[in-house]
Coordinates of C-alpha atoms in Angstrom, one line a residue:
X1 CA 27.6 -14.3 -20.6
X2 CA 24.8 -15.9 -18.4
X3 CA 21.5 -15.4 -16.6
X4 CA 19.1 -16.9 -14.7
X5 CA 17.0 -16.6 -17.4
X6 CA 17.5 -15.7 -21.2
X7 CA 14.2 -14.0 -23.0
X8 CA 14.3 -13.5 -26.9
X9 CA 12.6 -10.2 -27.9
X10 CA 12.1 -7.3 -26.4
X11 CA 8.5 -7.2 -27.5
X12 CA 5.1 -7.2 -26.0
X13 CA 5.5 -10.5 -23.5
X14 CA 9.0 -10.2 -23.7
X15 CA 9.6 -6.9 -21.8
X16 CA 6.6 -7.4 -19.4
X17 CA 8.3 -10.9 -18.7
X18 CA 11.8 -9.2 -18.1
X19 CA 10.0 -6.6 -15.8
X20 CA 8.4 -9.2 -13.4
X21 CA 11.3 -11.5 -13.3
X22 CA 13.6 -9.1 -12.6
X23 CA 11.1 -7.6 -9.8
X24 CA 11.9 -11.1 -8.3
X25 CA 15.3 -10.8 -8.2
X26 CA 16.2 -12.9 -10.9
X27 CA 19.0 -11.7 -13.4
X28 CA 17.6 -11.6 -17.0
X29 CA 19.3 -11.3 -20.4
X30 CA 17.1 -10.2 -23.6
X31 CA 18.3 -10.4 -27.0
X32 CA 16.9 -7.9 -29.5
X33 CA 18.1 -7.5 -32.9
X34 CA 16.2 -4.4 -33.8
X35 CA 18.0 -1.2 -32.7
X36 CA 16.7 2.1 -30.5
X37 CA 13.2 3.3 -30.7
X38 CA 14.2 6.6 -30.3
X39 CA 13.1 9.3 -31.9
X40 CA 9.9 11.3 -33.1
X41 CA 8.6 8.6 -35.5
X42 CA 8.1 5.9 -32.9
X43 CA 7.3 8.2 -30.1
X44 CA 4.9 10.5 -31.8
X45 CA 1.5 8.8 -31.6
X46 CA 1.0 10.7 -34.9
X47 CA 3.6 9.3 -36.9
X48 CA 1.9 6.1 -36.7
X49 CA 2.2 5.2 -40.2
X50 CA 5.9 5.4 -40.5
X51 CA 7.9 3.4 -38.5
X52 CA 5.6 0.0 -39.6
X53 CA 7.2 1.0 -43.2
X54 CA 10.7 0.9 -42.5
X55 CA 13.6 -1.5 -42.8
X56 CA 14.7 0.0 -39.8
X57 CA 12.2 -0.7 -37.8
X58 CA 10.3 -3.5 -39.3
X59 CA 10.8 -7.5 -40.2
X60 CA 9.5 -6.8 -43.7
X61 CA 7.8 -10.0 -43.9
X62 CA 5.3 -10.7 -46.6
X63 CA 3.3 -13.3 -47.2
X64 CA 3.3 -16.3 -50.0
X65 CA 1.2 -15.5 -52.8
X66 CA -2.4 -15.8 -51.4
X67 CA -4.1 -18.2 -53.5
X68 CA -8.0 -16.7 -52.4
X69 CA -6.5 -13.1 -53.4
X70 CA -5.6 -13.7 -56.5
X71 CA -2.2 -14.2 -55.3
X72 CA -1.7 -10.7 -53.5
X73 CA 1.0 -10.8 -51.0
X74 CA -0.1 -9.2 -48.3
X75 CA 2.5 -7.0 -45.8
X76 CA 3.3 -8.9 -42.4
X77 CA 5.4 -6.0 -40.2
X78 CA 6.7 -6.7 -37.1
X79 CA 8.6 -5.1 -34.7
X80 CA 12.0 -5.2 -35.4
X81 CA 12.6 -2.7 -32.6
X82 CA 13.6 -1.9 -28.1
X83 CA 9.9 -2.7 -27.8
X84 CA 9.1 -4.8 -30.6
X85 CA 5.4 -4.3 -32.1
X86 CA 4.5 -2.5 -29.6
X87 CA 7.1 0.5 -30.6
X88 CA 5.4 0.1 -34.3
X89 CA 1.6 -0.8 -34.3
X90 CA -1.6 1.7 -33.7
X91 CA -1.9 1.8 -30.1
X92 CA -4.8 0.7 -29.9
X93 CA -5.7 -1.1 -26.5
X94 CA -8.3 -3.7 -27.0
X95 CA -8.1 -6.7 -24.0
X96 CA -10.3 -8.9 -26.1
X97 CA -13.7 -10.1 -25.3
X98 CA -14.1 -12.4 -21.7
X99 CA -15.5 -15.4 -23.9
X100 CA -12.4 -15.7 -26.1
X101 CA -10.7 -16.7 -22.7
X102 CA -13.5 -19.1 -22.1
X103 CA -12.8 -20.6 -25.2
X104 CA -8.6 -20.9 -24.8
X105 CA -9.7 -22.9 -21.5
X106 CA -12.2 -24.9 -23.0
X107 CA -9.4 -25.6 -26.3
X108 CA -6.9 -26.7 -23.9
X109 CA -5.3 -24.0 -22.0
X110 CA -6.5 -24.7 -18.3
X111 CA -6.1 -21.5 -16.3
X112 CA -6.4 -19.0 -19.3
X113 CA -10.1 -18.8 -18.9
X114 CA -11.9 -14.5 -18.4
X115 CA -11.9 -15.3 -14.6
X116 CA -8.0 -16.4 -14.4
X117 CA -6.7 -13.6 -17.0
X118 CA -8.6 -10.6 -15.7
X119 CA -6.2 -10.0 -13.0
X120 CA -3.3 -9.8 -14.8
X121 CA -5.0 -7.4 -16.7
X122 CA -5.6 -5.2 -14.2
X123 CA -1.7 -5.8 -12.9
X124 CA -0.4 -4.7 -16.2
X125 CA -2.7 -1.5 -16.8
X126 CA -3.0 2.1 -15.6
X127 CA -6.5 2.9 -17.0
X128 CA -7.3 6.7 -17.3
X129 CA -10.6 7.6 -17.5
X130 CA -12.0 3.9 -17.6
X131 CA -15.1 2.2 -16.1
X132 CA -13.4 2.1 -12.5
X133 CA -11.8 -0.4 -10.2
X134 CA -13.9 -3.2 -10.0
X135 CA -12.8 -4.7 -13.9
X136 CA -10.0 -2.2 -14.6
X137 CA -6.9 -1.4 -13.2
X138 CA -5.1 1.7 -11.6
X139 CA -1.9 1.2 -10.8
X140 CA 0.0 -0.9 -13.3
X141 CA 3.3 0.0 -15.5
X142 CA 0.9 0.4 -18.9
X143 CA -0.8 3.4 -19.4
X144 CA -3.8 3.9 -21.3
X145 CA -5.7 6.7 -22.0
X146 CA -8.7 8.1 -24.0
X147 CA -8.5 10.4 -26.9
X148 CA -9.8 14.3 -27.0
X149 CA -12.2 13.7 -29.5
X150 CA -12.4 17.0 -30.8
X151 CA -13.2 16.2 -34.1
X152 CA -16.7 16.0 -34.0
X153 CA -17.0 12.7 -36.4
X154 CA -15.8 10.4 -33.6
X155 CA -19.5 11.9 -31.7
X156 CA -21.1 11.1 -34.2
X157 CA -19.9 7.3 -35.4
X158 CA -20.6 6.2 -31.9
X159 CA -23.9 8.3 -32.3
X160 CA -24.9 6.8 -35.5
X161 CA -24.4 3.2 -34.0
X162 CA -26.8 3.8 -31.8
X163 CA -28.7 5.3 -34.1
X164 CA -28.4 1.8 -36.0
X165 CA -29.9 0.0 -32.6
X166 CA -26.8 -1.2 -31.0
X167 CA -25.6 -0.2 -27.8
X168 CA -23.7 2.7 -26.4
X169 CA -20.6 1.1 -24.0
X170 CA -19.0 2.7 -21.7
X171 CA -15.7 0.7 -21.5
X172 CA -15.3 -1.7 -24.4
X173 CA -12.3 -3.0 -21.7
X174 CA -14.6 -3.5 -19.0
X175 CA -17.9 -5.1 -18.4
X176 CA -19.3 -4.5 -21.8
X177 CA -17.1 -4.9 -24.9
X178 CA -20.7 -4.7 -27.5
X179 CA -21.6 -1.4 -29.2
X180 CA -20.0 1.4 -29.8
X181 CA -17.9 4.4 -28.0
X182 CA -14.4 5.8 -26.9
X183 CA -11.2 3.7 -28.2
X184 CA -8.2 3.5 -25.5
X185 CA -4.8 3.6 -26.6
X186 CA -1.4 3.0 -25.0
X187 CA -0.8 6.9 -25.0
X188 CA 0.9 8.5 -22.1
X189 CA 1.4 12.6 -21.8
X190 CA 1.5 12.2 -26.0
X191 CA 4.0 9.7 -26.1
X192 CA 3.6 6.2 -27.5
X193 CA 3.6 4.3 -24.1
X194 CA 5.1 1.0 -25.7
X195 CA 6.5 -2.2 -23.5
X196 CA 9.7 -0.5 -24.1
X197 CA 8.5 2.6 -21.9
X198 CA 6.1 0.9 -19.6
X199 CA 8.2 -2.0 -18.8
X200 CA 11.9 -2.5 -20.3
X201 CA 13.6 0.8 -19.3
X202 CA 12.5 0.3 -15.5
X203 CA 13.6 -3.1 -15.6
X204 CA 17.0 -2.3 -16.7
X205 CA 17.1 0.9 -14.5
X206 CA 17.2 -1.4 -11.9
X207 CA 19.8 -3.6 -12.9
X208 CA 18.6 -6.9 -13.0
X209 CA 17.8 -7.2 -16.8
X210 CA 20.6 -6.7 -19.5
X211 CA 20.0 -6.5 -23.0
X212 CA 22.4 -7.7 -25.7
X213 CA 22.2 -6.4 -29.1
X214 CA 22.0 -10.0 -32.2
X215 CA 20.3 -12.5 -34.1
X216 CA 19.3 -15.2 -32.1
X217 CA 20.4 -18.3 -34.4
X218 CA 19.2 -21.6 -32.1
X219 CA 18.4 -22.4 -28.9
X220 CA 21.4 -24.5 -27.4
X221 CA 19.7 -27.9 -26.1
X222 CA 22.1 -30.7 -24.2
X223 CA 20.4 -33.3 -23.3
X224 CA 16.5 -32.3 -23.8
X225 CA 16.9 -29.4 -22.0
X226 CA 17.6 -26.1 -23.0
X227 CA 20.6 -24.1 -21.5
X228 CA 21.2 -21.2 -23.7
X229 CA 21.0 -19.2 -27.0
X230 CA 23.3 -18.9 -29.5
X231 CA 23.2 -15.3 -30.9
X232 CA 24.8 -13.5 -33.8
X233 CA 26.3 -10.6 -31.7
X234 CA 28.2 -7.9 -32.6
X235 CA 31.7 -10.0 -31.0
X236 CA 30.6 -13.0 -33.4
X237 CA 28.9 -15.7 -32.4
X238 CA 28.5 -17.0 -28.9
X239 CA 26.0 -18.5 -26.3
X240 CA 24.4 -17.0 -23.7
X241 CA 23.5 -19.5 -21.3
X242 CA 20.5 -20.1 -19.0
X243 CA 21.0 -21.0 -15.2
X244 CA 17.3 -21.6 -15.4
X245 CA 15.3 -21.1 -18.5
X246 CA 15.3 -19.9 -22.3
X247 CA 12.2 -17.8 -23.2
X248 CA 11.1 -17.2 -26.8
X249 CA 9.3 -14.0 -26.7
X250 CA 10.2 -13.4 -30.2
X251 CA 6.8 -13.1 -32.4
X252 CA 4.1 -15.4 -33.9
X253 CA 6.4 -15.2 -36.9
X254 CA 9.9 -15.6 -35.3
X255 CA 9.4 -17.7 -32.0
X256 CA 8.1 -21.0 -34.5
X257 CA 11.2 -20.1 -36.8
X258 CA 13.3 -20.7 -33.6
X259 CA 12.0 -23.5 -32.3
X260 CA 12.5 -25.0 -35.5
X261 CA 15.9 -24.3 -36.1
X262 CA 16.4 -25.5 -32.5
X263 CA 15.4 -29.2 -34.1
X264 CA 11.8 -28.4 -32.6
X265 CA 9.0 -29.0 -35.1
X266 CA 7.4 -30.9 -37.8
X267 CA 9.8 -33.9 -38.2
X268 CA 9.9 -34.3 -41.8
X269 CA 9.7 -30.7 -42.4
X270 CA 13.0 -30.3 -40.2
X271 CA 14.4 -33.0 -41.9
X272 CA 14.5 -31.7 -45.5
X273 CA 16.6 -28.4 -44.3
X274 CA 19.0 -30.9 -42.5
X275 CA 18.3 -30.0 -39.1
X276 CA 18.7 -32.9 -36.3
X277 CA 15.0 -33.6 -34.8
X278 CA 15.3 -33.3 -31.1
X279 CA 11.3 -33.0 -30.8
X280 CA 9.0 -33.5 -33.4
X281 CA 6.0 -31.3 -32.6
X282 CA 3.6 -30.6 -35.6
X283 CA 2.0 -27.9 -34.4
X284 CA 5.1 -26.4 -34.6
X285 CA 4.3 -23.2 -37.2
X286 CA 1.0 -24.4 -37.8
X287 CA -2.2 -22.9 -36.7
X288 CA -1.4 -19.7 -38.0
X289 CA -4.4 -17.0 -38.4
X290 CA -4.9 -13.4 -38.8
X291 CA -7.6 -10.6 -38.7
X292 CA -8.4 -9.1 -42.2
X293 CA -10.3 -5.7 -42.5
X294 CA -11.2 -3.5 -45.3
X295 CA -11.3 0.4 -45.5
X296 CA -14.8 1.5 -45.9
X297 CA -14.1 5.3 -47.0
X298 CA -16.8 8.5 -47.4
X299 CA -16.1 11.8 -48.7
X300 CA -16.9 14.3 -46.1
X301 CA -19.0 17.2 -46.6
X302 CA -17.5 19.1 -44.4
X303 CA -13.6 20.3 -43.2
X304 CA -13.2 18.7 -40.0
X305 CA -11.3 15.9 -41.0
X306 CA -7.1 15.3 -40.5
X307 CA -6.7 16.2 -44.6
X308 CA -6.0 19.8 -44.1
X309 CA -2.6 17.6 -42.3
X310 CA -2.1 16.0 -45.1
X311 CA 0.5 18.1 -46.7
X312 CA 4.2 19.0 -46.1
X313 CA 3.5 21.7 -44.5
X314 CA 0.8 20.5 -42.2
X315 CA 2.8 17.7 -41.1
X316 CA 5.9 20.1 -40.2
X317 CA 3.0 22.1 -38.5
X318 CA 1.9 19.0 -36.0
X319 CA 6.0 17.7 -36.0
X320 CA 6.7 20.9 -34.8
X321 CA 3.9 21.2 -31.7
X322 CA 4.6 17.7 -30.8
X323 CA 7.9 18.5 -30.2
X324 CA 8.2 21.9 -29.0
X325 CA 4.7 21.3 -26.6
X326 CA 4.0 17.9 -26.9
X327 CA 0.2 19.1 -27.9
X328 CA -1.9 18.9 -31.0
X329 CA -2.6 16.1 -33.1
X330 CA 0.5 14.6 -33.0
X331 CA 0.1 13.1 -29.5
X332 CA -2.9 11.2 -30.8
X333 CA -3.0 7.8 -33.0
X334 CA -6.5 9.3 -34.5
X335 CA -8.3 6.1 -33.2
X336 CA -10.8 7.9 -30.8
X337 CA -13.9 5.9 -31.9
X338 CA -15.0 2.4 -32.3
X339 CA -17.2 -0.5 -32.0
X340 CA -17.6 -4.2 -31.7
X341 CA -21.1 -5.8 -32.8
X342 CA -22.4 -9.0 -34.2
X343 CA -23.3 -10.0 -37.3
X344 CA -26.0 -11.9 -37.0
X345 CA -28.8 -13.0 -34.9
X346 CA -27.4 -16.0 -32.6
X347 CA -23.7 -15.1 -32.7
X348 CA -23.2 -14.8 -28.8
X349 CA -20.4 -12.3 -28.6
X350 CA -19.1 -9.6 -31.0
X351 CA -17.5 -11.0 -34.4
X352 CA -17.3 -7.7 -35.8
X353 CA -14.6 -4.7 -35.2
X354 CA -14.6 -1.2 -35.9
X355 CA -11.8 1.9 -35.9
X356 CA -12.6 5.0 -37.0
X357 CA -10.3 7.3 -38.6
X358 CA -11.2 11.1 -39.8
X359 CA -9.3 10.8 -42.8
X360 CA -9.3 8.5 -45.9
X361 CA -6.2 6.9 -46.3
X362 CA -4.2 3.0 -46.4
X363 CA -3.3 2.2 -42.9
X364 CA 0.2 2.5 -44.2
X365 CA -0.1 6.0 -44.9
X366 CA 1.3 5.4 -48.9
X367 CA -2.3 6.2 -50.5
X368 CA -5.1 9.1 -49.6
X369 CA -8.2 9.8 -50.8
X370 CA -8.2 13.4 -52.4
X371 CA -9.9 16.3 -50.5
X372 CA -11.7 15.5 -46.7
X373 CA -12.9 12.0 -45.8
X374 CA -13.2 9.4 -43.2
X375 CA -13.5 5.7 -42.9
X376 CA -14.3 2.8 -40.6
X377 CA -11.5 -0.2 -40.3
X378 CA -14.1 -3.2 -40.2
X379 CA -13.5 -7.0 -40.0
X380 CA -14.6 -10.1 -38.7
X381 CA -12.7 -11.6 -35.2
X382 CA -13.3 -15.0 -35.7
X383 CA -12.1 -16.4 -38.9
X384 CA -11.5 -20.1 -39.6
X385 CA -9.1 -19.7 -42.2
X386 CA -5.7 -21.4 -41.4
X387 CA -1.8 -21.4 -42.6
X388 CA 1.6 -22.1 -41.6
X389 CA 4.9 -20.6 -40.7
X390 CA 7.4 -22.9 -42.0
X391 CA 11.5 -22.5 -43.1
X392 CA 12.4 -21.2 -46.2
X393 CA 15.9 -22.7 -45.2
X394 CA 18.0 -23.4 -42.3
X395 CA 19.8 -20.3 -42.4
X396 CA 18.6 -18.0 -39.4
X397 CA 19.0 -15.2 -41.9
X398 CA 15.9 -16.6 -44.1
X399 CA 12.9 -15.2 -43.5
X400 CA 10.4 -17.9 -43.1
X401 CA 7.7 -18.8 -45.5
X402 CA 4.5 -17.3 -44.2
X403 CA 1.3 -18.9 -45.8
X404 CA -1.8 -17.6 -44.3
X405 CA -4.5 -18.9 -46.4
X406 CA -6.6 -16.1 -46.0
X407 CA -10.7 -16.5 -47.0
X408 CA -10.5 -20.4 -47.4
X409 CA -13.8 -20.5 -45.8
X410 CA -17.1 -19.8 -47.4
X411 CA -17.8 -18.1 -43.7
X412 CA -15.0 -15.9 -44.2
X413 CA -16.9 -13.9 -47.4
X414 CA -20.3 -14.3 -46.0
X415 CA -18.8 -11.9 -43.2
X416 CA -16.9 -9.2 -44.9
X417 CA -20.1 -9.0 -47.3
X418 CA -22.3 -8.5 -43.4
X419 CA -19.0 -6.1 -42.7
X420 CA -19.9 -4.0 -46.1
X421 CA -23.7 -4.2 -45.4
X422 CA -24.1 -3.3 -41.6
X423 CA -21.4 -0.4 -42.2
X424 CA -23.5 1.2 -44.9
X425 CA -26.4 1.1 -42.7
X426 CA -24.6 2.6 -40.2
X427 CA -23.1 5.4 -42.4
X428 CA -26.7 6.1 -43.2
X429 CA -27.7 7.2 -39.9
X430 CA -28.7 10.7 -39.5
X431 CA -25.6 11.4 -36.8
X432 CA -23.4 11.0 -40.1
X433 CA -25.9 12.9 -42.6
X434 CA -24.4 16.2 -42.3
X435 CA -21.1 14.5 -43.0
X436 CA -21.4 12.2 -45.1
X437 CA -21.2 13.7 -49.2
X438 CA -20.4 10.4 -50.3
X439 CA -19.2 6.5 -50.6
X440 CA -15.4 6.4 -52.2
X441 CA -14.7 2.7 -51.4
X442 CA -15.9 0.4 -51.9
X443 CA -18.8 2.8 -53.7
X444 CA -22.6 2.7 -54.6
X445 CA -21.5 0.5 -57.9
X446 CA -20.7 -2.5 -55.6
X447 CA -24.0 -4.2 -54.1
X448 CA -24.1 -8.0 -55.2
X449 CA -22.7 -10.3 -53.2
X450 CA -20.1 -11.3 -56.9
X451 CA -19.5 -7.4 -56.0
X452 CA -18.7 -7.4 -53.2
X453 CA -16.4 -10.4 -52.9
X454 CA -14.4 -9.3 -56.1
X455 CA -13.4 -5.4 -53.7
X456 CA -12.6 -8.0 -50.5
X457 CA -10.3 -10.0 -53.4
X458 CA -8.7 -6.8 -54.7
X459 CA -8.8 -4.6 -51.5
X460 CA -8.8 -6.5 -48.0
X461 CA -5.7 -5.9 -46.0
X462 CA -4.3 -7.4 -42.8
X463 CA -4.7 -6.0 -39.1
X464 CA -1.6 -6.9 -38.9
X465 CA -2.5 -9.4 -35.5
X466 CA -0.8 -12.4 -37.1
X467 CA -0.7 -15.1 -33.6
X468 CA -1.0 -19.0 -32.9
X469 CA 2.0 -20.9 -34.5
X470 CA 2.9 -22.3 -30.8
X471 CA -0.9 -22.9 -30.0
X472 CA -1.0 -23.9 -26.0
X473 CA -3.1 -26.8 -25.3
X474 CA -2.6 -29.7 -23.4
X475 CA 0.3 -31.9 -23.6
X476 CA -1.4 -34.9 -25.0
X477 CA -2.8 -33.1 -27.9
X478 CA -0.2 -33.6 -30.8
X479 CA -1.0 -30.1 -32.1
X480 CA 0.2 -28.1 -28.9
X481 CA 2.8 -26.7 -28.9
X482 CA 3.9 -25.2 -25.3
X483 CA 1.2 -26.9 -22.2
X484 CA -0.8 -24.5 -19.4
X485 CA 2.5 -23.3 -18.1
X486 CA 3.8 -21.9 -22.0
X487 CA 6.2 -24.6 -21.3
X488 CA 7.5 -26.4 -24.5
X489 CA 6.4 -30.0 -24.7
X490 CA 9.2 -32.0 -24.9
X491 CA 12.1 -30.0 -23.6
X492 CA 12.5 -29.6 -20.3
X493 CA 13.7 -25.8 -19.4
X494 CA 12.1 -23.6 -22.7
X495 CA 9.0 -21.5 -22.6
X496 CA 7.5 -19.6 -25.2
X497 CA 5.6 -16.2 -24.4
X498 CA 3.7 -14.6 -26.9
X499 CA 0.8 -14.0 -29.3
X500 CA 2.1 -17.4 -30.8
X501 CA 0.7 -19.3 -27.7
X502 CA -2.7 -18.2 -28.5
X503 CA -5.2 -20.8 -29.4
X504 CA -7.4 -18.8 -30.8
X505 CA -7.2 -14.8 -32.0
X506 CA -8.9 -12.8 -29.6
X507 CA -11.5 -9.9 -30.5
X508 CA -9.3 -6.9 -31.2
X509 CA -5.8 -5.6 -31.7
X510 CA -3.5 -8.1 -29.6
X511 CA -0.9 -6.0 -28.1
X512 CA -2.9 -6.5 -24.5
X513 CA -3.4 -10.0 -24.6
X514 CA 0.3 -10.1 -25.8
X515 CA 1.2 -8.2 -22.2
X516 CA -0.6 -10.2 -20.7
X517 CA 0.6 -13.2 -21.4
X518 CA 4.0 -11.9 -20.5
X519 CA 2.5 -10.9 -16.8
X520 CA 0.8 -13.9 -16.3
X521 CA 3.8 -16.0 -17.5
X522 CA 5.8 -14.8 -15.4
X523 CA 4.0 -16.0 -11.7
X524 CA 4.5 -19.3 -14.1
X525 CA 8.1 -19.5 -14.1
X526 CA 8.7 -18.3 -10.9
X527 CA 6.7 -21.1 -9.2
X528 CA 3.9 -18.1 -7.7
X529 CA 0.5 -19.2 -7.2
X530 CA -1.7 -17.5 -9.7
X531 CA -3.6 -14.1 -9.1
X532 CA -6.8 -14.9 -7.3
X533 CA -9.3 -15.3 -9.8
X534 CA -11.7 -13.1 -10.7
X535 CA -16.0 -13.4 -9.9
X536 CA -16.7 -10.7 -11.8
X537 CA -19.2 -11.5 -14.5
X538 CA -19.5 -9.7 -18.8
X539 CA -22.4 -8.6 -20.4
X540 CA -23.6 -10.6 -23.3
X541 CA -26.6 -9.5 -24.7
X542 CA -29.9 -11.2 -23.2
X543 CA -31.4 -11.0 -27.0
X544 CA -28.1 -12.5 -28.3
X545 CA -30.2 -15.8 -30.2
X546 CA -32.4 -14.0 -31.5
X547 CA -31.5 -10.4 -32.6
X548 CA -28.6 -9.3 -34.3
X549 CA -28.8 -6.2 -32.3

């Protein structure tokens, strides 16, 4: 079996990149090993919480003991899935904030900057109800969309932030991504509109882009350059050989793993699981970073929260309008509200994240609150904290070793104890007084900062927006991994195309960014000049340096 050109995963970048190759012409093989994503779990905006918890569906990766959380492991999930994360995460649709772009060119990435990236994001996106034209799109294969809101807490969070002094934004995706309002999510007609949807099943509808079911165990190199992938398939083992190039589209987590089981990576690190070195990049795994958040949850004083669901027989209830009508609160993923600020005074762009939920409950769904509450998701963007992806062996079976070292910063607690403080204050607006009975977590007993940094020890989770083991910089910086082009240094005809190739984690979720880099990619490998670029200026806040809001 051949192609022009052989992606691995059918993920985020990986089925935007199938899409716009095979809208070339060019023939296209991508190897998955997850199975279908059929099915009311993963289609059911609702049923959010399930699919991320099963074997089925996920990697069940875990992190190493986490030496600054006294030695939690922390879940890892990953799309093992036709549409990879993007069939399993929350939906949410954050682009990221135009300075993080700014700050990929200025690490490296030439061409990544807000004014090079914005038109791909427009390409990709089919914005209902946004700001308008000028920084959104209209007509791309990704829907997004803008939840009901009926539940009148989402009102009043964005009302209580302004309440707090911080602004009211129209389109956190748009010219303004500081303050608070709406949340977009890749919902279309109540149906999780994953890559799989927006851009795999077209592509293979139109007969271009095959996709073969297996592990992929190596890339085949000959001679510095890469012409194939060996894959575990269901026939046994065989290679599927590039005419043109091999694309590792396979995860943050999966696409380093590759690379160094291809004899790509840190040469000594290679060389104690027996594998031949064929291009010892260090940055190879490294450079690995996360967003952490922490639930803060209220007891409501009122019934207008999701609990009244949270029962068997109010989940057969919205199962059973979803399917039959595709209506209720099944076509929603509950994140209606949000809102990005900064934490302090001279901090030029937001650091902080919110996602409001009107229930009380672990992102995973295993653990809620008893009797009606809400909460806010909130975390700091920007962490400094660093780990590694590295083998465990040189079996492609093994999972790798995922070390995150997560809060190995003093910056890292200063900000989740700003996270705890602004949030109360928020809480304590008068928009929220009539809902607001009481704190549950991390509750009125924690104040001190010893306080609060022994709940963030016990109680922070991930975001789950693990990215920058391939980090893309330029090719004489010893840390890069893949240059400008997310072309591998060091072996000619082998790209990788994901959240691994970011330099830095942008602000928010990462499934856009992750599309994007798949769209933009693409007018790489085909030789296209790039989109025009973009004049089209953000708003940053004229009292950034000297108010915090």
């Amino acid at each position: 079996m051949h192609a022009d050109y052989v992606i691995v995963g059918a993920g985020s970048a990986g089925c935007a990149l199938a899409y716009r190759l095979a809208e070339a012409g060019r023939r296209v093989v991508v190897i998955e090993f997850g199975g279908s994503d059929a099915g009311p779990f993963i289609q059911m905006p609702g049923a959010l919480s399930y699919p991320m918890n099963m074997p089925r569906y996920d990697w069940g990766f875990q992190s190493e003991p986490e030496p600054h959380l006294n030695g939690r492991r922390l879940a890892t999930p990953r799309g093992k899935v036709i549409g990879g994360s993007s069939s399993v995460n929350g939906m949410v649709y954050v682009r990221g904030h135009a300075r993080d772009f700014d700050t990929w060119a200025e690490m490296g990435a030439t061409g990544w900057g807000y004014a090079d990236v914005l038109p791909y994001f427009k390409r990709m996106e089919h914005a209902h109800g946004a700001s308008g034209p000028e920084f959104r799109g209209g007509k791309g294969p990704l829907h997004v969309t803008r939840g009901p809101r009926h539940i009148p807490l989402f009102d009043a969070f964005i009302e209580a932030g302004r309440q707090a002094g911080y602004p009211v934004t129209e389109d956190y995706n748009g010219r303004q991504q500081e303050g608070f309002g709406p949340m977009e999510a890749t919902i279309w007609r109540g149906r999780r509109w994953s890559a799989a949807n927006a851009y795999l099943r077209p592509a293979m509808a139109g007969g271009n882009v095959h996709l073969v079911r297996g592990l992929a165990r190596k890339v085949v190199i000959e001679n510095g350059r890469a012409v194939g992938v060996e894959v575990d398939a269901q026939g046994g083992v065989q290679v599927i050989r590039a005419k043109r190039e091999v694309i590792l589209a396979a995860s943050s987590i999966n696409s380093p793993k590759l690379l160094m089981l291809s004899g790509i990576g840190p040469g000594a690190h290679l060389a104690e699981h027996g594998i031949e070195v064929l291009a010892d990049r260090p940055g190879v795994g490294a450079n690995l970073h996360d967003h952490l958040e922490i639930y803060m949850q209220f007891a409501s004083s009122k019934p207008v929260t999701l609990f009244k669901y949270w029962n068997l027989w109010g989940k057969i209830w919205v199962g059973a309008q979803w399917l039959a009508l595709r209506r209720g609160v099944g076509t929603s993923n509950q994140f209606e509200a949000c809102g990005f600020i900064r934490s302090k005074a001279g901090v030029e762009y937001p650091d902080i994240q919110y996602h409001f939920l009107p229930l009380a409950v672990r992102y995973d769904g295993r653990s809620a609150a008893g009797g009606h509450g809400f909460q806010a998701h909130v975390g700091p963007m920007r962490s400094k904290s660093r780990g590694a992806v590295t083998l465990r062996s040189a079996d492609p079976e093994a999972p790798p070793v995922i070390r995150f070292n997560y809060m190995s910063t003093p910056e890292d607690w200063q900000d989740f104890r700003a996270c705890v403080r602004l949030t109360r204050e928020i809480f304590a607006q008068s928009a929220m007084e009539g809902f607001v009975r009481g704190e549950i977590q991390p509750g009125p007993a924690v104040q001190t900062d010893d306080e609060i940094d022994g709940f963030v020890r016990e109680h922070v989770e991930s975001a789950y927006h693990p990215c920058g083991t391939c980090k893309m910089g330029r090719a004489d910086d010893p840390m890069a991994v893949v240059d400008p082009e997310a072309r591998v240094i060091g072996v000619d005809a082998l790209r990788v195309v994901d959240s691994s190739i970011f330099p830095q984690v942008t602000n928010g979720n990462l499934n856009a960014p992750s599309i994007m880099v798949g769209e933009k990619a693409a007018d790489h490998i085909l030789g296209r000049p790039m989109l025009p670029a973009s004049n089209l200026e953000p708003w940053i806040n004229p009292a950034w340096r000297e108010s915090q809001r």
